[in-house]
mmCIF file of C-alpha atoms in Angstrom:
data_model
loop_
_atom_site.group_PDB
_atom_site.id
_atom_site.type_symbol
_atom_site.label_atom_id
_atom_site.label_comp_id
_atom_site.label_asym_id
_atom_site.label_seq_id
_atom_site.Cartn_x
_atom_site.Cartn_y
_atom_site.Cartn_z
ATOM 1 C CA UNK A 27 28.431 -95.460 -4.270
ATOM 2 C CA UNK A 28 30.044 -94.747 -0.918
ATOM 3 C CA UNK A 29 29.807 -91.145 0.153
ATOM 4 C CA UNK A 30 32.632 -89.908 2.346
ATOM 5 C CA UNK A 31 31.818 -87.472 5.126
ATOM 6 C CA UNK A 32 33.245 -83.986 4.570
ATOM 7 C CA UNK A 33 36.507 -83.156 6.318
ATOM 8 C CA UNK A 34 36.356 -80.749 9.219
ATOM 9 C CA UNK A 35 38.895 -78.106 10.153
ATOM 10 C CA UNK A 36 40.356 -77.721 13.636
ATOM 11 C CA UNK A 37 37.940 -74.805 14.156
ATOM 12 C CA UNK A 38 34.771 -76.731 13.259
ATOM 13 C CA UNK A 39 33.261 -76.743 16.767
ATOM 14 C CA UNK A 40 34.059 -73.042 17.164
ATOM 15 C CA UNK A 41 32.281 -72.151 13.894
ATOM 16 C CA UNK A 42 29.189 -74.038 15.024
ATOM 17 C CA UNK A 43 29.239 -72.341 18.424
ATOM 18 C CA UNK A 44 29.254 -68.995 16.573
ATOM 19 C CA UNK A 45 26.126 -70.025 14.660
ATOM 20 C CA UNK A 46 27.846 -70.351 11.291
ATOM 21 C CA UNK A 47 25.909 -71.637 8.305
ATOM 22 C CA UNK A 48 28.102 -74.522 7.131
ATOM 23 C CA UNK A 49 28.483 -75.807 3.573
ATOM 24 C CA UNK A 50 30.342 -78.576 1.765
ATOM 25 C CA UNK A 51 33.188 -77.004 -0.171
ATOM 26 C CA UNK A 52 35.660 -79.229 -2.048
ATOM 27 C CA UNK A 53 35.035 -82.042 0.415
ATOM 28 C CA UNK A 54 35.344 -79.831 3.503
ATOM 29 C CA UNK A 55 32.643 -78.606 5.880
ATOM 30 C CA UNK A 56 33.266 -74.848 5.821
ATOM 31 C CA UNK A 57 31.541 -71.756 7.217
ATOM 32 C CA UNK A 58 29.564 -69.992 4.481
ATOM 33 C CA UNK A 59 28.509 -67.080 6.673
ATOM 34 C CA UNK A 60 28.016 -66.280 10.361
ATOM 35 C CA UNK A 61 25.383 -63.572 9.929
ATOM 36 C CA UNK A 62 24.918 -61.156 7.051
ATOM 37 C CA UNK A 63 27.172 -61.728 4.023
ATOM 38 C CA UNK A 64 26.977 -57.995 3.277
ATOM 39 C CA UNK A 65 28.077 -57.062 6.819
ATOM 40 C CA UNK A 66 30.995 -59.499 6.621
ATOM 41 C CA UNK A 67 32.026 -58.132 3.208
ATOM 42 C CA UNK A 68 31.896 -54.500 4.372
ATOM 43 C CA UNK A 69 33.794 -55.344 7.576
ATOM 44 C CA UNK A 70 36.740 -56.561 5.460
ATOM 45 C CA UNK A 71 36.580 -53.461 3.238
ATOM 46 C CA UNK A 72 36.405 -50.973 6.128
ATOM 47 C CA UNK A 73 37.670 -52.710 9.291
ATOM 48 C CA UNK A 74 38.748 -56.367 9.413
ATOM 49 C CA UNK A 75 37.510 -59.913 8.921
ATOM 50 C CA UNK A 76 38.765 -63.246 10.275
ATOM 51 C CA UNK A 77 38.652 -66.324 8.010
ATOM 52 C CA UNK A 78 39.308 -70.037 8.470
ATOM 53 C CA UNK A 79 41.062 -71.197 5.286
ATOM 54 C CA UNK A 80 42.300 -74.533 6.607
ATOM 55 C CA UNK A 81 40.850 -76.300 3.551
ATOM 56 C CA UNK A 82 43.714 -74.990 1.389
ATOM 57 C CA UNK A 83 46.316 -77.595 0.396
ATOM 58 C CA UNK A 84 49.876 -77.198 1.685
ATOM 59 C CA UNK A 85 52.609 -79.207 -0.059
ATOM 60 C CA UNK A 86 56.248 -78.961 1.063
ATOM 61 C CA UNK A 87 59.083 -79.433 -1.430
ATOM 62 C CA UNK A 88 62.574 -79.885 -0.014
ATOM 63 C CA UNK A 89 66.009 -80.995 -1.152
ATOM 64 C CA UNK A 90 68.998 -79.829 -3.218
ATOM 65 C CA UNK A 91 66.912 -79.847 -6.436
ATOM 66 C CA UNK A 92 63.763 -78.277 -4.935
ATOM 67 C CA UNK A 93 64.127 -75.058 -6.973
ATOM 68 C CA UNK A 94 64.954 -76.935 -10.183
ATOM 69 C CA UNK A 95 61.982 -79.261 -9.711
ATOM 70 C CA UNK A 96 59.557 -76.370 -9.179
ATOM 71 C CA UNK A 97 60.964 -74.519 -12.189
ATOM 72 C CA UNK A 98 60.293 -77.633 -14.267
ATOM 73 C CA UNK A 99 56.890 -78.449 -12.749
ATOM 74 C CA UNK A 100 55.410 -74.917 -12.675
ATOM 75 C CA UNK A 101 55.254 -72.096 -15.245
ATOM 76 C CA UNK A 102 56.936 -69.454 -13.057
ATOM 77 C CA UNK A 103 60.582 -68.817 -12.262
ATOM 78 C CA UNK A 104 60.547 -70.191 -8.734
ATOM 79 C CA UNK A 105 64.340 -70.393 -8.462
ATOM 80 C CA UNK A 106 64.463 -66.583 -8.512
ATOM 81 C CA UNK A 107 62.176 -66.204 -5.472
ATOM 82 C CA UNK A 108 64.173 -64.995 -2.476
ATOM 83 C CA UNK A 109 64.019 -66.748 0.892
ATOM 84 C CA UNK A 110 61.083 -65.276 2.795
ATOM 85 C CA UNK A 111 59.230 -64.230 -0.356
ATOM 86 C CA UNK A 112 56.225 -65.720 -2.156
ATOM 87 C CA UNK A 113 55.077 -65.870 -5.769
ATOM 88 C CA UNK A 114 51.751 -66.353 -7.525
ATOM 89 C CA UNK A 115 52.100 -68.982 -10.245
ATOM 90 C CA UNK A 116 50.332 -71.853 -11.999
ATOM 91 C CA UNK A 117 50.781 -75.530 -12.705
ATOM 92 C CA UNK A 118 49.781 -76.526 -16.244
ATOM 93 C CA UNK A 119 49.300 -79.723 -18.202
ATOM 94 C CA UNK A 120 51.575 -80.581 -21.127
ATOM 95 C CA UNK A 121 48.917 -79.070 -23.433
ATOM 96 C CA UNK A 122 49.074 -75.747 -21.532
ATOM 97 C CA UNK A 123 45.729 -76.171 -19.735
ATOM 98 C CA UNK A 124 45.704 -74.784 -16.176
ATOM 99 C CA UNK A 125 45.614 -77.474 -13.475
ATOM 100 C CA UNK A 126 45.610 -74.919 -10.655
ATOM 101 C CA UNK A 127 46.821 -71.491 -9.615
ATOM 102 C CA UNK A 128 49.189 -71.527 -6.666
ATOM 103 C CA UNK A 129 51.144 -69.466 -4.192
ATOM 104 C CA UNK A 130 54.689 -70.725 -3.580
ATOM 105 C CA UNK A 131 56.586 -69.592 -0.465
ATOM 106 C CA UNK A 132 60.349 -70.015 -0.238
ATOM 107 C CA UNK A 133 60.841 -70.890 3.421
ATOM 108 C CA UNK A 134 64.592 -71.647 3.264
ATOM 109 C CA UNK A 135 67.332 -72.153 0.689
ATOM 110 C CA UNK A 136 66.110 -75.646 -0.206
ATOM 111 C CA UNK A 137 62.570 -75.598 1.243
ATOM 112 C CA UNK A 138 59.376 -74.375 -0.387
ATOM 113 C CA UNK A 139 55.702 -74.506 0.516
ATOM 114 C CA UNK A 140 53.229 -74.768 -2.370
ATOM 115 C CA UNK A 141 49.670 -73.732 -1.484
ATOM 116 C CA UNK A 142 46.996 -75.187 -3.770
ATOM 117 C CA UNK A 143 43.249 -74.681 -3.936
ATOM 118 C CA UNK A 144 41.292 -77.189 -1.864
ATOM 119 C CA UNK A 145 39.508 -78.667 -4.874
ATOM 120 C CA UNK A 146 42.817 -79.301 -6.690
ATOM 121 C CA UNK A 147 45.181 -80.148 -3.826
ATOM 122 C CA UNK A 148 45.318 -83.874 -4.613
ATOM 123 C CA UNK A 149 45.833 -83.231 -8.346
ATOM 124 C CA UNK A 150 48.652 -80.781 -7.621
ATOM 125 C CA UNK A 151 50.256 -83.189 -5.134
ATOM 126 C CA UNK A 152 50.081 -86.098 -7.584
ATOM 127 C CA UNK A 153 51.464 -83.951 -10.419
ATOM 128 C CA UNK A 154 54.392 -82.704 -8.327
ATOM 129 C CA UNK A 155 55.232 -86.245 -7.172
ATOM 130 C CA UNK A 156 55.141 -87.455 -10.776
ATOM 131 C CA UNK A 157 57.232 -84.536 -12.050
ATOM 132 C CA UNK A 158 59.792 -84.984 -9.237
ATOM 133 C CA UNK A 159 61.148 -88.166 -10.826
ATOM 134 C CA UNK A 160 64.855 -87.703 -11.520
ATOM 135 C CA UNK A 161 65.193 -84.682 -9.201
ATOM 136 C CA UNK A 162 66.945 -84.799 -5.811
ATOM 137 C CA UNK A 163 63.882 -83.421 -4.040
ATOM 138 C CA UNK A 164 61.088 -84.665 -1.781
ATOM 139 C CA UNK A 165 57.426 -83.700 -2.214
ATOM 140 C CA UNK A 166 55.477 -83.990 1.048
ATOM 141 C CA UNK A 167 51.733 -83.754 1.647
ATOM 142 C CA UNK A 168 51.424 -81.320 4.580
ATOM 143 C CA UNK A 169 47.677 -80.708 4.415
ATOM 144 C CA UNK A 170 47.179 -82.145 7.902
ATOM 145 C CA UNK A 171 50.155 -80.265 9.342
ATOM 146 C CA UNK A 172 48.587 -76.806 9.035
ATOM 147 C CA UNK A 173 45.545 -74.804 9.944
ATOM 148 C CA UNK A 174 45.290 -71.512 8.049
ATOM 149 C CA UNK A 175 43.726 -68.356 9.468
ATOM 150 C CA UNK A 176 43.473 -65.083 7.552
ATOM 151 C CA UNK A 177 43.003 -61.567 8.923
ATOM 152 C CA UNK A 178 42.031 -59.216 6.108
ATOM 153 C CA UNK A 179 41.152 -55.525 6.011
ATOM 154 C CA UNK A 180 42.616 -52.096 6.793
ATOM 155 C CA UNK A 181 42.688 -52.746 10.569
ATOM 156 C CA UNK A 182 44.527 -56.072 10.210
ATOM 157 C CA UNK A 183 48.111 -54.733 10.662
ATOM 158 C CA UNK A 184 47.178 -53.064 13.953
ATOM 159 C CA UNK A 185 45.356 -56.140 15.224
ATOM 160 C CA UNK A 186 48.281 -58.425 14.431
ATOM 161 C CA UNK A 187 50.874 -56.005 15.842
ATOM 162 C CA UNK A 188 49.157 -56.208 19.218
ATOM 163 C CA UNK A 189 49.777 -59.968 19.268
ATOM 164 C CA UNK A 190 53.289 -60.347 17.807
ATOM 165 C CA UNK A 191 56.730 -58.779 17.936
ATOM 166 C CA UNK A 192 57.455 -59.911 14.357
ATOM 167 C CA UNK A 193 58.518 -57.087 12.028
ATOM 168 C CA UNK A 194 55.198 -56.541 10.246
ATOM 169 C CA UNK A 195 56.243 -53.110 8.953
ATOM 170 C CA UNK A 196 59.151 -54.757 7.114
ATOM 171 C CA UNK A 197 56.960 -57.565 5.742
ATOM 172 C CA UNK A 198 56.231 -56.797 2.103
ATOM 173 C CA UNK A 199 53.218 -57.947 0.081
ATOM 174 C CA UNK A 200 53.798 -61.562 -1.038
ATOM 175 C CA UNK A 201 56.350 -62.277 1.673
ATOM 176 C CA UNK A 202 56.331 -64.483 4.744
ATOM 177 C CA UNK A 203 58.306 -64.802 7.947
ATOM 178 C CA UNK A 204 58.285 -67.174 10.902
ATOM 179 C CA UNK A 205 57.088 -65.605 14.131
ATOM 180 C CA UNK A 206 54.929 -66.015 17.190
ATOM 181 C CA UNK A 207 51.365 -64.690 17.285
ATOM 182 C CA UNK A 208 49.546 -64.759 20.632
ATOM 183 C CA UNK A 209 52.165 -67.249 21.828
ATOM 184 C CA UNK A 210 51.534 -69.541 18.867
ATOM 185 C CA UNK A 211 54.345 -70.365 16.370
ATOM 186 C CA UNK A 212 53.235 -69.275 12.921
ATOM 187 C CA UNK A 213 54.333 -68.570 9.392
ATOM 188 C CA UNK A 214 53.071 -65.004 8.933
ATOM 189 C CA UNK A 215 52.400 -64.231 5.273
ATOM 190 C CA UNK A 216 51.260 -60.899 3.837
ATOM 191 C CA UNK A 217 48.981 -62.392 1.200
ATOM 192 C CA UNK A 218 45.249 -62.619 0.680
ATOM 193 C CA UNK A 219 42.349 -62.945 -1.706
ATOM 194 C CA UNK A 220 40.194 -59.960 -0.817
ATOM 195 C CA UNK A 221 41.823 -56.928 -2.430
ATOM 196 C CA UNK A 222 42.712 -55.581 1.031
ATOM 197 C CA UNK A 223 45.891 -55.552 3.076
ATOM 198 C CA UNK A 224 46.004 -58.589 5.302
ATOM 199 C CA UNK A 225 47.813 -61.609 6.618
ATOM 200 C CA UNK A 226 47.550 -65.381 6.368
ATOM 201 C CA UNK A 227 48.757 -67.339 9.383
ATOM 202 C CA UNK A 228 49.890 -70.946 8.950
ATOM 203 C CA UNK A 229 49.839 -72.706 12.329
ATOM 204 C CA UNK A 230 49.552 -76.161 13.858
ATOM 205 C CA UNK A 231 45.919 -77.343 13.937
ATOM 206 C CA UNK A 232 46.313 -77.800 17.705
ATOM 207 C CA UNK A 233 46.951 -74.039 18.061
ATOM 208 C CA UNK A 234 44.196 -72.847 15.729
ATOM 209 C CA UNK A 235 41.475 -72.271 18.313
ATOM 210 C CA UNK A 236 43.768 -70.392 20.699
ATOM 211 C CA UNK A 237 44.875 -68.107 17.867
ATOM 212 C CA UNK A 238 41.321 -67.541 16.574
ATOM 213 C CA UNK A 239 40.142 -66.488 20.052
ATOM 214 C CA UNK A 240 43.136 -64.185 20.566
ATOM 215 C CA UNK A 241 42.576 -62.497 17.192
ATOM 216 C CA UNK A 242 38.848 -62.156 17.924
ATOM 217 C CA UNK A 243 39.585 -60.465 21.255
ATOM 218 C CA UNK A 244 42.308 -58.186 19.859
ATOM 219 C CA UNK A 245 40.154 -57.205 16.881
ATOM 220 C CA UNK A 246 36.867 -56.607 18.680
ATOM 221 C CA UNK A 247 37.579 -52.932 19.584
ATOM 222 C CA UNK A 248 38.223 -52.063 15.895
ATOM 223 C CA UNK A 249 35.296 -54.010 14.434
ATOM 224 C CA UNK A 250 36.811 -57.351 13.373
ATOM 225 C CA UNK A 251 34.187 -60.058 12.802
ATOM 226 C CA UNK A 252 34.355 -63.692 11.661
ATOM 227 C CA UNK A 253 33.779 -64.081 7.908
ATOM 228 C CA UNK A 254 32.709 -67.025 5.765
ATOM 229 C CA UNK A 255 33.431 -68.216 2.243
ATOM 230 C CA UNK A 256 30.459 -66.341 0.785
ATOM 231 C CA UNK A 257 31.910 -62.872 1.369
ATOM 232 C CA UNK A 258 35.366 -64.137 0.409
ATOM 233 C CA UNK A 259 33.884 -64.791 -3.022
ATOM 234 C CA UNK A 260 32.327 -61.324 -3.425
ATOM 235 C CA UNK A 261 35.528 -59.696 -2.132
ATOM 236 C CA UNK A 262 37.749 -61.528 -4.635
ATOM 237 C CA UNK A 263 35.247 -60.831 -7.436
ATOM 238 C CA UNK A 264 35.334 -57.073 -6.750
ATOM 239 C CA UNK A 265 39.147 -57.299 -6.728
ATOM 240 C CA UNK A 266 39.091 -59.054 -10.140
ATOM 241 C CA UNK A 267 40.875 -62.134 -8.774
ATOM 242 C CA UNK A 268 40.314 -65.398 -10.687
ATOM 243 C CA UNK A 269 38.755 -68.454 -9.074
ATOM 244 C CA UNK A 270 39.680 -71.940 -10.255
ATOM 245 C CA UNK A 271 36.697 -73.654 -11.856
ATOM 246 C CA UNK A 272 35.298 -70.280 -12.909
ATOM 247 C CA UNK A 273 37.906 -68.047 -14.599
ATOM 248 C CA UNK A 274 40.564 -70.794 -14.712
ATOM 249 C CA UNK A 275 40.310 -74.395 -15.951
ATOM 250 C CA UNK A 276 42.143 -77.108 -17.861
ATOM 251 C CA UNK A 277 40.462 -75.877 -21.085
ATOM 252 C CA UNK A 278 42.233 -72.503 -20.754
ATOM 253 C CA UNK A 279 45.919 -71.565 -20.837
ATOM 254 C CA UNK A 280 47.245 -68.695 -18.698
ATOM 255 C CA UNK A 281 47.257 -66.591 -21.902
ATOM 256 C CA UNK A 282 43.562 -67.285 -22.491
ATOM 257 C CA UNK A 283 42.895 -66.073 -18.952
ATOM 258 C CA UNK A 284 44.844 -62.836 -19.486
ATOM 259 C CA UNK A 285 47.492 -64.063 -17.038
ATOM 260 C CA UNK A 286 50.286 -64.821 -19.492
ATOM 261 C CA UNK A 287 52.588 -62.708 -17.329
ATOM 262 C CA UNK A 288 52.947 -65.623 -14.876
ATOM 263 C CA UNK A 289 54.597 -67.785 -17.577
ATOM 264 C CA UNK A 290 58.372 -67.220 -17.579
ATOM 265 C CA UNK A 291 59.864 -68.481 -20.845
ATOM 266 C CA UNK A 292 63.223 -66.864 -20.000
ATOM 267 C CA UNK A 293 63.963 -69.215 -17.086
ATOM 268 C CA UNK A 294 66.607 -71.912 -17.469
ATOM 269 C CA UNK A 295 65.622 -75.338 -18.734
ATOM 270 C CA UNK A 296 62.458 -76.936 -19.989
ATOM 271 C CA UNK A 297 59.181 -76.896 -18.097
ATOM 272 C CA UNK A 298 55.927 -78.821 -18.439
ATOM 273 C CA UNK A 299 53.768 -77.196 -21.096
ATOM 274 C CA UNK A 300 56.464 -74.900 -22.532
ATOM 275 C CA UNK A 301 55.841 -75.758 -26.207
ATOM 276 C CA UNK A 302 52.060 -75.475 -25.954
ATOM 277 C CA UNK A 303 52.329 -72.227 -24.006
ATOM 278 C CA UNK A 304 54.708 -70.673 -26.547
ATOM 279 C CA UNK A 305 52.095 -71.405 -29.220
ATOM 280 C CA UNK A 306 49.342 -69.982 -26.973
ATOM 281 C CA UNK A 307 51.387 -66.800 -26.453
ATOM 282 C CA UNK A 308 51.729 -66.340 -30.218
ATOM 283 C CA UNK A 309 48.003 -66.896 -30.764
ATOM 284 C CA UNK A 310 47.095 -64.415 -28.032
ATOM 285 C CA UNK A 311 49.424 -61.788 -29.541
ATOM 286 C CA UNK A 312 48.069 -62.090 -33.083
ATOM 287 C CA UNK A 313 44.405 -62.860 -32.622
ATOM 288 C CA UNK A 314 43.311 -62.756 -29.010
ATOM 289 C CA UNK A 315 40.682 -65.327 -28.121
ATOM 290 C CA UNK A 316 37.926 -64.280 -25.781
ATOM 291 C CA UNK A 317 39.075 -61.693 -23.253
ATOM 292 C CA UNK A 318 38.270 -61.670 -19.523
ATOM 293 C CA UNK A 319 36.369 -58.460 -18.739
ATOM 294 C CA UNK A 320 34.306 -56.904 -15.993
ATOM 295 C CA UNK A 321 30.590 -56.279 -16.426
ATOM 296 C CA UNK A 322 28.497 -53.915 -14.318
ATOM 297 C CA UNK A 323 24.696 -54.166 -14.384
ATOM 298 C CA UNK A 324 22.506 -51.255 -15.284
ATOM 299 C CA UNK A 325 19.604 -52.999 -13.522
ATOM 300 C CA UNK A 326 19.260 -55.158 -10.413
ATOM 301 C CA UNK A 327 19.258 -58.712 -11.793
ATOM 302 C CA UNK A 328 22.277 -60.792 -10.815
ATOM 303 C CA UNK A 329 24.152 -62.816 -13.469
ATOM 304 C CA UNK A 330 25.486 -66.258 -12.605
ATOM 305 C CA UNK A 331 28.290 -68.434 -13.962
ATOM 306 C CA UNK A 332 27.333 -70.020 -17.283
ATOM 307 C CA UNK A 333 24.918 -67.295 -18.391
ATOM 308 C CA UNK A 334 25.438 -66.074 -21.975
ATOM 309 C CA UNK A 335 26.752 -62.596 -22.784
ATOM 310 C CA UNK A 336 25.004 -61.198 -25.868
ATOM 311 C CA UNK A 337 25.246 -58.302 -28.330
ATOM 312 C CA UNK A 338 23.100 -57.654 -31.422
ATOM 313 C CA UNK A 339 21.210 -60.862 -30.750
ATOM 314 C CA UNK A 340 24.400 -62.965 -30.911
ATOM 315 C CA UNK A 341 26.152 -64.827 -28.087
ATOM 316 C CA UNK A 342 29.568 -63.149 -27.637
ATOM 317 C CA UNK A 343 30.701 -64.693 -24.372
ATOM 318 C CA UNK A 344 29.929 -66.376 -21.081
ATOM 319 C CA UNK A 345 29.749 -65.276 -17.445
ATOM 320 C CA UNK A 346 32.347 -66.967 -15.219
ATOM 321 C CA UNK A 347 31.428 -65.324 -11.874
ATOM 322 C CA UNK A 348 28.606 -62.993 -10.876
ATOM 323 C CA UNK A 349 27.233 -61.520 -7.650
ATOM 324 C CA UNK A 350 25.763 -58.393 -6.123
ATOM 325 C CA UNK A 351 28.628 -56.024 -5.245
ATOM 326 C CA UNK A 352 28.212 -54.573 -1.749
ATOM 327 C CA UNK A 353 30.873 -51.934 -2.519
ATOM 328 C CA UNK A 354 29.432 -50.773 -5.858
ATOM 329 C CA UNK A 355 25.808 -51.356 -4.887
ATOM 330 C CA UNK A 356 25.088 -53.077 -8.202
ATOM 331 C CA UNK A 357 25.430 -56.601 -9.633
ATOM 332 C CA UNK A 358 28.833 -57.309 -11.218
ATOM 333 C CA UNK A 359 30.333 -60.180 -13.182
ATOM 334 C CA UNK A 360 33.486 -61.421 -14.827
ATOM 335 C CA UNK A 361 33.062 -62.911 -18.291
ATOM 336 C CA UNK A 362 35.041 -64.124 -21.272
ATOM 337 C CA UNK A 363 33.828 -62.147 -24.298
ATOM 338 C CA UNK A 364 34.907 -61.837 -27.936
ATOM 339 C CA UNK A 365 37.781 -59.383 -28.362
ATOM 340 C CA UNK A 366 35.568 -57.086 -30.483
ATOM 341 C CA UNK A 367 33.378 -56.401 -27.427
ATOM 342 C CA UNK A 368 36.094 -56.349 -24.757
ATOM 343 C CA UNK A 369 37.067 -52.663 -24.627
ATOM 344 C CA UNK A 370 35.971 -50.837 -21.456
ATOM 345 C CA UNK A 371 32.998 -48.636 -22.236
ATOM 346 C CA UNK A 372 31.630 -50.960 -24.932
ATOM 347 C CA UNK A 373 27.868 -50.496 -25.067
ATOM 348 C CA UNK A 374 25.081 -52.691 -26.362
ATOM 349 C CA UNK A 375 26.230 -55.675 -24.321
ATOM 350 C CA UNK A 376 23.727 -57.694 -22.316
ATOM 351 C CA UNK A 377 23.449 -60.833 -20.229
ATOM 352 C CA UNK A 378 20.806 -63.418 -20.995
ATOM 353 C CA UNK A 379 19.084 -63.890 -17.628
ATOM 354 C CA UNK A 380 16.320 -66.466 -18.117
ATOM 355 C CA UNK A 381 15.506 -65.237 -21.614
ATOM 356 C CA UNK A 382 15.671 -61.520 -20.845
ATOM 357 C CA UNK A 383 18.674 -59.565 -22.157
ATOM 358 C CA UNK A 384 19.691 -57.360 -19.248
ATOM 359 C CA UNK A 385 21.944 -54.384 -20.146
ATOM 360 C CA UNK A 386 25.523 -54.397 -18.819
ATOM 361 C CA UNK A 387 28.506 -52.077 -19.196
ATOM 362 C CA UNK A 388 31.959 -53.481 -20.012
ATOM 363 C CA UNK A 389 34.555 -52.182 -17.522
ATOM 364 C CA UNK A 390 38.242 -52.756 -16.837
ATOM 365 C CA UNK A 391 39.177 -55.151 -14.037
ATOM 366 C CA UNK A 392 39.383 -54.910 -11.086
ATOM 367 C CA UNK A 393 36.060 -53.364 -10.078
ATOM 368 C CA UNK A 394 37.610 -52.256 -6.777
ATOM 369 C CA UNK A 395 41.125 -51.185 -5.870
ATOM 370 C CA UNK A 396 42.035 -50.133 -2.348
ATOM 371 C CA UNK A 397 43.803 -46.864 -1.728
ATOM 372 C CA UNK A 398 47.405 -47.591 -0.810
#
């Protein structure tokens, strides 16, 4: 078997110079942490953090039928997204299973950018190319055209304002606008995966290092620090945001994941998976399958993905993500559990951690919500 070397982002040398612990993630060499995961996590919650997310997969869809193609290929109503806005959506198989969750930006009347998870980017690209047959639209792999930097946390608007004259105050959540940041052309998007206010900056890989250094300098007085993928995971977990391969997979429909709201049956025309998803919606309404819930530990032991959730000696579910929560100061987890044990406040629920049933409380998601 030939092993291919992991891909490196345009900021790879910079991460190493900062002493980052690197890890292979979806075929990319990515920074896991620079120092303390807890310090990086708390910086994003209270000040600001700077992330390299260049492993994400950008796919451009253009042409007269771009909107019609995306309405057919994805479960959301993409045609109704205004220019300059973005939408969270999913791409499903014909049987309703989730291939990936996506953010789609409408850049112009007939131009969209689809952002896929790194681990699924090729699958999403191949699916869109296949589904584009018969549509007057072009699907283009733009993964090498972009580096992606994210500034997340309450201080992020001030940091970015010092480097751009773009109208950040007018930029709504899930919107994007072209602008210049620190002299670098960028698509400035007000999106993120941390539960905090923040921005994602799509730039040319050649400009990534210049922008990183400018953001670092501008953010230093208010406590911005570089952050790795490890704290990104605990941040999104606290915010109750699903991660593909954990809360989302091809064996689950959006309705199974409690995200049926992203499926828009009212849009014009057929779309891939419509029939299976209509059946899944009916099933979920009459007899919900397992429900995604939050669990908070009463003790100190940390649950991990795949651990069993138990009640009265019976397995009632499975952990999908678990970690210590720096904000709550206790271990937390997301899990799919039987509907009978899914109500917040349900007691008598435990997690089987190496044969010991550790007590957990069922809570509503998210665990953490920022004050607006």
